[in-house]
XYZ file of N, CA, C and O in Angstrom:
648
model
N -87.732 -20.760 21.774
C -87.492 -20.743 20.342
C -85.921 -20.599 20.361
O -85.266 -20.093 21.119
N -85.512 -21.290 19.242
C -84.010 -21.354 18.947
C -83.873 -20.610 17.723
O -84.545 -20.512 16.705
N -82.736 -19.999 17.805
C -82.215 -19.108 16.466
C -81.489 -19.935 15.669
O -80.643 -20.858 16.084
N -81.660 -19.878 14.447
C -80.892 -20.781 13.356
C -79.472 -20.335 13.338
O -79.142 -19.267 13.776
N -78.703 -21.351 13.205
C -77.096 -20.995 13.183
C -76.737 -20.223 11.995
O -75.769 -19.387 12.233
N -77.332 -20.464 10.867
C -76.992 -19.670 9.625
C -78.315 -18.990 9.215
O -79.355 -19.558 9.078
N -78.321 -17.807 8.578
C -79.247 -17.087 8.022
C -79.606 -17.867 6.483
O -78.762 -18.480 5.964
N -80.821 -17.548 6.072
C -81.070 -18.040 4.682
C -80.072 -17.665 3.609
O -79.650 -18.442 2.928
N -79.519 -16.451 3.728
C -78.705 -15.883 2.794
C -77.326 -16.663 2.925
O -76.750 -17.042 1.959
N -76.843 -16.954 4.100
C -75.646 -17.738 4.482
C -75.799 -19.045 3.822
O -74.660 -19.551 2.972
N -76.960 -19.638 4.002
C -77.106 -21.117 3.536
C -77.134 -21.158 2.033
O -76.424 -22.014 1.363
N -77.627 -20.257 1.497
C -77.598 -20.122 -0.198
C -76.274 -19.825 -0.662
O -75.778 -20.631 -1.421
N -75.490 -19.068 -0.011
C -74.022 -18.749 -0.349
C -73.312 -20.044 -0.306
O -72.497 -20.306 -1.086
N -73.381 -20.744 0.799
C -72.638 -21.827 1.100
C -72.986 -23.067 -0.077
O -72.250 -23.696 -0.665
N -74.391 -23.127 -0.152
C -74.816 -24.115 -1.263
C -74.267 -23.688 -2.691
O -73.858 -24.589 -3.451
N -74.164 -22.290 -3.063
C -73.741 -21.976 -4.220
C -72.259 -22.195 -4.454
O -71.741 -22.646 -5.508
N -71.575 -21.941 -3.434
C -70.025 -22.150 -3.399
C -69.698 -23.670 -3.459
O -68.750 -24.054 -4.276
N -70.571 -24.485 -2.809
C -70.439 -25.916 -3.080
C -70.653 -26.303 -4.494
O -70.005 -27.241 -5.150
N -71.561 -25.811 -5.014
C -71.948 -26.280 -6.348
C -70.879 -25.868 -7.426
O -70.455 -26.493 -8.384
N -70.331 -24.679 -7.261
C -69.309 -23.978 -7.993
C -68.104 -25.114 -8.044
O -67.608 -25.240 -8.934
N -67.841 -25.256 -6.724
C -66.660 -26.224 -6.529
C -66.703 -27.552 -7.162
O -65.722 -27.928 -7.725
N -67.940 -28.249 -6.982
C -68.126 -29.639 -7.607
C -68.059 -29.360 -9.228
O -67.386 -30.213 -9.838
N -68.601 -28.351 -9.602
C -68.594 -28.114 -11.162
C -67.058 -27.918 -11.642
O -66.524 -28.659 -12.670
N -66.199 -27.274 -10.851
C -64.836 -27.076 -11.314
C -63.975 -28.434 -11.122
O -63.366 -28.456 -11.920
N -64.415 -29.137 -10.090
C -63.885 -30.318 -9.979
C -64.256 -31.423 -11.102
O -63.335 -32.061 -11.645
N -65.364 -31.387 -11.640
C -65.831 -32.029 -12.666
C -65.094 -31.780 -14.017
O -64.654 -32.538 -14.895
N -65.069 -30.338 -14.143
C -64.348 -29.872 -15.474
C -62.791 -30.102 -15.538
O -62.440 -30.463 -16.558
N -62.255 -30.102 -14.435
C -60.764 -30.319 -14.266
C -60.510 -31.751 -14.751
O -59.351 -32.042 -15.139
N -61.458 -32.754 -14.590
C -61.170 -34.118 -14.803
C -61.195 -34.507 -16.158
O -61.018 -35.389 -16.737
N -61.810 -33.441 -17.004
C -61.997 -33.695 -18.445
C -60.775 -33.429 -19.264
O -60.082 -32.475 -18.752
N -60.573 -34.231 -20.284
C -59.402 -34.140 -21.331
C -59.500 -32.728 -22.095
O -60.768 -32.517 -22.543
N -58.395 -31.989 -22.335
C -58.622 -30.994 -23.201
C -58.585 -31.539 -24.629
O -58.001 -32.542 -25.015
N -59.729 -30.885 -25.451
C -59.914 -31.474 -26.751
C -58.750 -31.229 -27.631
O -57.919 -30.315 -27.516
N -58.378 -32.264 -28.614
C -57.223 -31.975 -29.537
C -57.757 -31.013 -30.551
O -58.736 -30.682 -30.744
N -56.784 -30.417 -31.116
C -57.038 -29.355 -32.183
C -57.801 -29.952 -33.410
O -57.804 -31.266 -33.553
N -58.467 -29.252 -34.161
C -59.143 -29.624 -35.241
C -58.409 -29.558 -36.577
O -57.588 -28.761 -36.615
N -58.838 -30.604 -37.442
C -58.409 -30.411 -38.866
C -59.568 -30.297 -39.694
O -60.677 -30.907 -39.227
N -59.495 -29.586 -40.747
C -60.608 -29.247 -41.586
C -60.388 -29.685 -43.039
O -59.244 -29.539 -43.274
N -61.340 -30.354 -43.863
C -61.221 -30.519 -45.181
C -62.329 -29.795 -45.634
O -63.571 -29.938 -45.386
N -62.182 -29.109 -46.744
C -63.073 -28.230 -47.588
C -63.021 -28.648 -49.015
O -61.920 -28.682 -49.681
N -64.394 -28.672 -49.546
C -64.366 -29.169 -50.879
C -65.644 -28.078 -51.359
O -66.738 -28.434 -50.839
N -65.270 -27.138 -52.287
C -66.384 -26.150 -52.703
C -66.649 -25.385 -51.463
O -65.912 -24.727 -50.695
N -68.202 -25.451 -51.186
C -68.704 -24.712 -50.083
C -68.926 -25.685 -48.806
O -69.491 -25.164 -47.927
N -68.551 -26.950 -48.934
C -68.767 -28.037 -47.753
C -67.460 -28.006 -47.099
O -66.371 -28.286 -47.745
N -67.655 -28.308 -45.783
C -66.419 -28.476 -44.928
C -66.917 -29.475 -43.866
O -68.036 -29.543 -43.359
N -65.795 -30.314 -43.431
C -65.939 -31.278 -42.249
C -64.763 -30.924 -41.499
O -63.684 -30.867 -42.026
N -64.903 -30.945 -40.193
C -63.975 -30.732 -39.304
C -63.915 -32.019 -38.199
O -65.029 -32.612 -37.926
N -62.752 -32.266 -37.749
C -62.752 -33.415 -36.774
C -61.471 -33.223 -35.861
O -60.541 -32.664 -36.180
N -61.797 -33.971 -34.651
C -60.700 -33.934 -33.687
C -59.782 -35.209 -34.033
O -60.330 -36.075 -34.763
N -58.620 -35.012 -33.647
C -57.687 -36.290 -33.640
C -58.377 -37.471 -33.009
O -58.487 -37.626 -31.761
N -58.532 -38.720 -33.589
C -58.692 -39.893 -32.888
C -57.580 -40.741 -32.435
O -57.611 -41.418 -31.568
N -56.484 -40.519 -33.128
C -55.249 -41.082 -32.605
C -54.140 -40.032 -32.254
O -53.715 -39.443 -33.182
N -53.881 -40.019 -30.996
C -52.976 -39.058 -30.569
C -52.376 -39.571 -28.961
O -53.017 -40.646 -28.551
N -51.344 -39.116 -28.657
C -50.748 -39.362 -27.608
C -50.225 -38.109 -26.939
O -49.341 -37.573 -27.541
N -50.587 -37.836 -25.524
C -50.272 -36.693 -24.970
C -48.780 -36.805 -24.587
O -48.058 -35.832 -24.160
N -48.408 -37.959 -24.334
C -47.073 -38.188 -23.605
C -45.877 -38.533 -24.436
O -44.807 -38.284 -24.240
N -46.075 -39.311 -25.398
C -45.082 -39.924 -26.418
C -45.542 -40.014 -28.006
O -46.656 -39.996 -28.023
N -44.622 -39.996 -28.746
C -44.911 -40.059 -30.180
C -45.856 -41.517 -30.404
O -45.578 -42.377 -29.688
N -46.560 -41.498 -31.441
C -47.205 -42.665 -31.835
C -46.304 -43.556 -32.714
O -45.379 -43.215 -33.303
N -46.534 -44.876 -32.303
C -45.668 -45.934 -33.104
C -46.116 -45.888 -34.408
O -47.202 -45.698 -34.905
N -45.263 -46.514 -35.392
C -45.599 -46.545 -36.796
C -46.617 -47.602 -36.983
O -47.602 -47.330 -37.892
N -46.748 -48.637 -36.099
C -47.882 -49.510 -36.156
C -49.011 -48.934 -35.950
O -50.062 -49.156 -36.763
N -49.205 -47.991 -34.835
C -50.334 -47.196 -34.475
C -50.742 -46.125 -35.642
O -52.028 -46.071 -35.931
N -49.804 -45.501 -36.159
C -50.123 -44.666 -37.259
C -50.698 -45.353 -38.416
O -51.714 -44.958 -39.153
N -50.155 -46.652 -38.959
C -50.607 -47.324 -39.967
C -52.251 -47.753 -39.533
O -53.075 -47.664 -40.440
N -52.396 -48.100 -38.434
C -53.640 -48.454 -37.897
C -54.792 -47.204 -38.132
O -55.858 -47.502 -38.558
N -54.231 -46.111 -37.776
C -55.120 -44.911 -37.724
C -55.379 -44.372 -39.278
O -56.509 -44.092 -39.470
N -54.360 -44.671 -40.117
C -54.583 -44.300 -41.483
C -55.323 -45.258 -42.237
O -56.258 -44.792 -43.170
N -55.358 -46.475 -41.938
C -56.331 -47.391 -42.663
C -57.474 -47.837 -41.998
O -58.398 -48.262 -42.722
N -57.815 -47.611 -40.710
C -58.984 -48.138 -40.191
C -59.656 -46.972 -39.830
O -59.614 -46.360 -38.490
N -60.466 -46.369 -40.679
C -61.144 -45.250 -40.420
C -62.964 -45.443 -40.078
O -63.433 -44.920 -41.060
N -63.054 -46.121 -39.078
C -64.513 -46.304 -38.812
C -65.235 -45.144 -38.494
O -66.370 -45.022 -39.022
N -64.853 -44.037 -37.758
C -65.609 -42.891 -37.548
C -65.178 -41.701 -38.284
O -65.443 -40.664 -37.794
N -64.477 -41.771 -39.415
C -64.029 -40.736 -40.188
C -65.181 -39.996 -40.773
O -66.175 -40.481 -41.182
N -65.069 -38.576 -40.704
C -66.059 -37.710 -41.141
C -65.727 -38.034 -42.915
O -64.640 -38.084 -43.453
N -66.982 -37.802 -43.568
C -66.956 -38.051 -45.217
C -67.413 -36.630 -45.587
O -68.156 -35.997 -45.383
N -66.519 -36.357 -46.776
C -66.929 -35.177 -47.592
C -67.016 -35.613 -49.141
O -66.103 -36.496 -49.428
N -67.928 -35.104 -49.883
C -68.101 -35.459 -51.357
C -67.199 -34.568 -52.079
O -66.815 -33.253 -51.723
N -66.446 -35.198 -53.076
C -65.350 -34.706 -53.980
C -65.773 -34.821 -55.563
O -65.998 -36.035 -55.674
N -65.943 -33.800 -56.265
C -65.979 -34.140 -57.585
C -64.693 -33.815 -58.324
O -63.904 -32.927 -58.001
N -64.519 -34.504 -59.426
C -63.330 -34.409 -60.379
C -63.261 -33.010 -60.671
O -64.047 -32.137 -61.083
N -62.039 -32.340 -60.372
C -61.726 -30.956 -60.759
C -61.917 -29.955 -59.627
O -61.639 -28.847 -59.595
N -62.645 -30.448 -58.566
C -62.910 -29.557 -57.376
C -61.585 -29.170 -56.772
O -60.604 -29.784 -56.804
N -61.582 -27.967 -56.008
C -60.565 -27.666 -55.325
C -60.541 -28.168 -53.809
O -61.617 -28.160 -53.197
N -59.578 -29.002 -53.588
C -59.460 -29.561 -52.126
C -58.718 -28.785 -51.251
O -57.545 -28.262 -51.682
N -59.287 -28.335 -50.004
C -58.512 -27.516 -49.179
C -58.321 -28.322 -47.781
O -59.295 -28.841 -47.355
N -57.152 -28.147 -47.243
C -57.051 -28.901 -45.991
C -56.485 -27.869 -45.079
O -55.525 -26.914 -45.354
N -56.936 -27.823 -43.814
C -56.431 -26.859 -42.793
C -56.272 -27.465 -41.388
O -57.022 -28.506 -41.076
N -55.466 -26.859 -40.642
C -55.269 -27.355 -39.086
C -55.163 -26.006 -38.384
O -54.866 -24.930 -38.705
N -55.589 -26.234 -37.096
C -55.450 -25.237 -36.116
C -54.006 -24.865 -35.859
O -53.215 -25.758 -35.895
N -53.823 -23.698 -35.490
C -52.393 -23.180 -35.110
C -51.774 -24.036 -34.135
O -50.470 -24.228 -34.232
N -52.420 -24.609 -33.243
C -51.748 -25.542 -32.154
C -51.087 -26.654 -32.711
O -50.211 -27.246 -32.270
N -51.549 -27.175 -33.919
C -51.028 -28.364 -34.736
C -49.389 -28.109 -35.012
O -48.604 -28.986 -35.135
N -49.163 -26.789 -35.281
C -47.917 -26.436 -35.855
C -46.950 -25.544 -35.043
O -46.023 -25.088 -35.484
N -47.353 -25.410 -33.713
C -46.525 -24.583 -32.881
C -45.564 -25.500 -32.344
O -45.495 -26.634 -32.364
N -44.489 -24.701 -31.896
C -43.262 -25.353 -31.235
C -42.465 -26.363 -32.314
O -41.986 -27.331 -31.774
N -42.478 -25.895 -33.499
C -41.637 -26.644 -34.536
C -42.390 -27.770 -35.114
O -41.751 -28.667 -35.799
N -43.626 -27.904 -34.719
C -44.286 -29.159 -35.353
C -44.840 -28.832 -36.683
O -44.921 -27.599 -37.103
N -45.146 -29.828 -37.532
C -45.544 -29.861 -38.865
C -46.515 -30.716 -39.093
O -46.903 -31.522 -38.227
N -47.322 -30.652 -40.220
C -48.302 -31.843 -40.703
C -47.997 -31.914 -42.232
O -47.423 -31.354 -42.997
N -48.672 -33.200 -42.570
C -48.629 -33.745 -43.874
C -49.784 -34.474 -44.086
O -50.437 -35.009 -43.279
N -50.290 -34.392 -45.555
C -51.501 -35.121 -45.792
C -51.080 -36.440 -46.495
O -50.218 -36.420 -47.311
N -51.886 -37.365 -46.204
C -51.757 -38.887 -46.706
C -53.163 -39.235 -47.438
O -54.095 -39.209 -46.843
N -52.950 -39.643 -48.694
C -54.045 -40.102 -49.369
C -54.076 -41.746 -49.722
O -53.089 -42.028 -50.327
N -54.894 -42.422 -49.260
C -54.818 -43.904 -49.492
C -53.432 -44.462 -49.051
O -52.826 -45.280 -49.640
N -52.656 -43.922 -47.987
C -51.434 -44.506 -47.519
C -50.276 -43.883 -48.169
O -49.225 -44.094 -47.706
N -50.458 -42.833 -48.948
C -49.423 -42.190 -49.953
C -49.461 -40.672 -49.550
O -50.369 -40.099 -49.693
N -48.183 -40.246 -49.089
C -48.074 -38.785 -48.804
C -48.318 -38.006 -50.084
O -47.940 -38.276 -51.022
N -49.177 -36.994 -49.818
C -49.359 -36.147 -51.044
C -48.873 -34.598 -50.729
O -48.903 -33.856 -51.748
N -48.387 -34.551 -49.536
C -47.726 -33.098 -49.227
C -46.534 -33.302 -48.613
O -46.249 -34.351 -47.909
N -45.648 -32.381 -48.574
C -44.385 -32.400 -47.735
C -44.771 -31.832 -46.487
O -45.797 -31.134 -46.348
N -43.978 -32.237 -45.491
C -44.466 -31.786 -44.189
C -44.476 -30.246 -44.180
O -43.483 -29.440 -44.555
N -45.398 -29.652 -43.539
C -45.461 -27.954 -43.655
C -45.964 -27.469 -42.204
O -46.313 -28.051 -41.359
N -45.455 -26.266 -42.071
C -45.626 -25.484 -40.776
C -46.737 -24.489 -40.927
O -47.162 -23.779 -40.080
N -47.386 -24.527 -42.287
C -48.547 -23.596 -42.563
C -49.723 -24.164 -41.958
O -49.760 -25.411 -41.881
N -50.708 -23.481 -41.819
C -51.913 -24.073 -41.369
C -52.847 -24.487 -42.507
O -54.084 -24.944 -42.162
N -52.548 -24.014 -43.689
C -53.575 -24.474 -44.772
C -52.980 -24.586 -46.012
O -51.770 -24.189 -46.276
N -53.448 -25.530 -46.737
C -53.023 -26.105 -48.080
C -54.146 -26.075 -48.911
O -55.253 -26.451 -48.535
N -54.014 -25.757 -50.474
C -55.031 -25.745 -51.342
C -54.466 -26.333 -52.558
O -53.502 -26.301 -53.032
N -55.354 -27.230 -53.007
C -55.078 -28.105 -54.167
C -56.027 -27.746 -55.358
O -57.153 -28.518 -55.514
N -56.077 -26.753 -56.168
C -57.073 -26.422 -57.126
C -57.196 -27.322 -58.137
O -56.092 -27.637 -58.767
N -58.172 -27.695 -58.522
C -58.611 -28.543 -59.718
C -57.940 -30.075 -59.606
O -57.635 -30.680 -60.698
N -57.401 -30.325 -58.360
C -56.872 -31.714 -58.384
C -57.906 -32.757 -58.470
O -58.920 -32.846 -58.274
N -57.314 -33.794 -59.193
C -58.064 -35.202 -59.450
C -57.668 -36.175 -58.505
O -56.920 -36.896 -59.036
N -58.229 -36.280 -57.174
C -57.637 -37.067 -56.549
C -58.215 -38.682 -56.688
O -57.514 -39.551 -56.210
N -59.205 -38.726 -57.667
C -59.556 -40.152 -57.954
C -58.834 -40.665 -59.115
O -59.250 -41.550 -59.868
N -57.848 -39.819 -59.813
C -57.329 -40.256 -61.001
C -56.551 -41.604 -60.959
O -55.917 -41.704 -59.992
N -56.670 -42.426 -61.733
C -55.805 -43.767 -61.619
C -54.646 -43.810 -62.545
O -54.032 -44.847 -62.475
N -54.556 -42.858 -63.517
C -53.428 -42.945 -64.387
C -53.639 -44.070 -65.396
O -52.656 -44.646 -65.814
N -54.917 -44.295 -65.674
C -55.140 -45.284 -66.679
C -54.959 -46.752 -66.322
O -55.131 -47.570 -67.068
N -54.956 -47.046 -65.014
C -55.003 -48.325 -64.553
C -56.229 -48.698 -63.798
O -56.251 -48.684 -62.713
N -57.215 -49.259 -64.594
C -58.388 -49.696 -64.082
C -59.284 -48.835 -63.663
O -59.169 -47.477 -63.922
N -60.417 -49.096 -63.086
C -61.371 -48.240 -62.780
C -61.296 -47.477 -61.497
O -60.684 -48.073 -60.567
N -61.667 -46.198 -61.573
C -61.414 -45.441 -60.346
C -62.308 -45.954 -59.144
O -63.437 -46.119 -59.343
N -61.737 -45.649 -58.012
C -62.406 -46.074 -56.724
C -63.502 -44.826 -56.509
O -63.461 -43.800 -57.110
N -64.589 -45.156 -55.590
C -65.373 -44.326 -55.305
C -65.368 -43.621 -54.158
O -65.962 -42.699 -53.724
N -64.271 -44.029 -53.468
C -63.917 -43.269 -52.152
C -62.489 -43.411 -51.740
O -61.836 -44.501 -52.190
N -62.005 -42.507 -51.106
C -60.536 -42.617 -50.828
C -60.230 -42.134 -49.310
O -61.044 -41.219 -48.709
N -59.324 -42.657 -48.699
C -58.894 -42.221 -47.213
C -58.035 -41.160 -47.173
O -56.934 -41.268 -47.843
N -58.303 -40.064 -46.633
C -57.541 -38.971 -46.411
C -57.084 -38.836 -44.900
O -58.002 -38.784 -43.998
N -55.648 -38.762 -44.665
C -55.439 -38.584 -43.310
C -54.480 -37.467 -43.143
O -53.743 -37.001 -44.226
N -54.548 -36.584 -42.061
C -53.744 -35.567 -41.922
C -52.825 -35.972 -40.652
O -53.242 -36.378 -39.534
N -51.443 -35.983 -40.902
C -50.571 -36.477 -39.602
C -49.847 -35.328 -39.062
O -49.269 -34.477 -39.971
N -49.810 -35.194 -37.779
C -49.026 -34.251 -37.145
C -47.654 -34.828 -36.911
O -47.648 -35.989 -36.386
N -46.557 -34.062 -37.147
C -45.184 -34.480 -37.031
C -44.429 -33.607 -36.139
O -44.401 -32.501 -36.082
N -43.822 -34.269 -35.136
C -42.930 -33.507 -34.076
C -41.704 -32.935 -34.824
O -41.334 -33.259 -35.853
N -40.942 -31.993 -34.080
C -39.779 -31.439 -34.537
C -38.855 -32.493 -35.049
O -38.021 -32.403 -35.978
N -38.832 -33.557 -34.306
C -37.854 -34.557 -34.465
C -38.316 -35.654 -35.544
O -37.440 -36.577 -35.850
N -39.403 -35.465 -36.307
C -39.938 -36.295 -37.325
C -40.843 -37.362 -36.798
O -41.201 -37.970 -37.731
N -41.110 -37.566 -35.577
C -41.968 -38.598 -35.067
C -43.392 -38.159 -35.069
O -43.725 -36.972 -34.847
N -44.263 -39.179 -35.496
C -45.669 -38.953 -35.583
C -46.238 -38.654 -34.145
O -46.013 -39.350 -33.277
N -47.079 -37.723 -34.045
C -47.981 -37.277 -32.683
C -49.435 -37.538 -32.845
O -49.931 -37.823 -31.874
N -49.971 -37.312 -34.001
C -51.443 -37.278 -34.100
C -51.725 -37.580 -35.575
O -51.173 -37.115 -36.326
N -53.071 -38.276 -35.623
C -53.546 -38.595 -36.961
C -55.127 -37.946 -36.971
O -55.938 -38.544 -36.083
N -55.406 -37.257 -37.938
C -56.939 -36.877 -38.258
C -57.384 -37.639 -39.555
O -56.685 -37.641 -40.435
N -58.520 -38.225 -39.514
C -58.877 -39.220 -40.443
C -60.239 -38.597 -41.177
O -61.285 -38.096 -40.558
N -60.277 -38.813 -42.554
C -61.434 -38.266 -43.366
C -61.543 -39.304 -44.508
O -60.778 -40.039 -44.776
N -62.896 -39.218 -45.082
C -63.057 -40.079 -46.239
C -63.430 -39.018 -47.322
O -64.482 -38.182 -47.013
N -62.948 -39.183 -48.437
C -63.441 -38.478 -49.680
C -64.280 -39.375 -50.482
O -63.798 -40.471 -50.777
N -65.424 -38.961 -50.818
C -66.403 -39.780 -51.622
C -66.653 -39.119 -52.884
O -67.068 -37.871 -52.951
N -66.550 -39.955 -54.048
C -66.714 -39.302 -55.295
C -68.016 -39.046 -55.632
O -68.898 -39.750 -55.278
N -68.400 -37.766 -55.956
C -69.658 -37.348 -56.387
C -70.258 -38.027 -57.577
O -69.517 -38.407 -58.384
């Protein structure tokens, strides 16, 4: 009769340790998610991670333009004339001297800010100033700006007229 080299308890401990090590290895290979930006209209909110960002260097102007205009996977929220539009970013977006700005259909609608929240009560983002028919949707982007003024990330949303 031969004696086992390891008891059942020891084998289970080694197996558990191996499983934990493999899990930690897999988790360390994952990218850290980007901070969220949120758009709120009335009681509805949508949040998104940045689809355009670079961990190592600022985004090129061409890349920012592409991110602002090419919104394939952008979250959509309905907006009625006169509703309050609220924009928010996580604190990570504005730490270390960074700021953010909102862009509506390619035009800045806010100055760069280090606050995490902006509110626009009663704003009519679909107003045309009497120049033709109002569009039924608009592209809204939130742009993260480095301390030196270079773009770091873009969050994209669609506003849809109710």
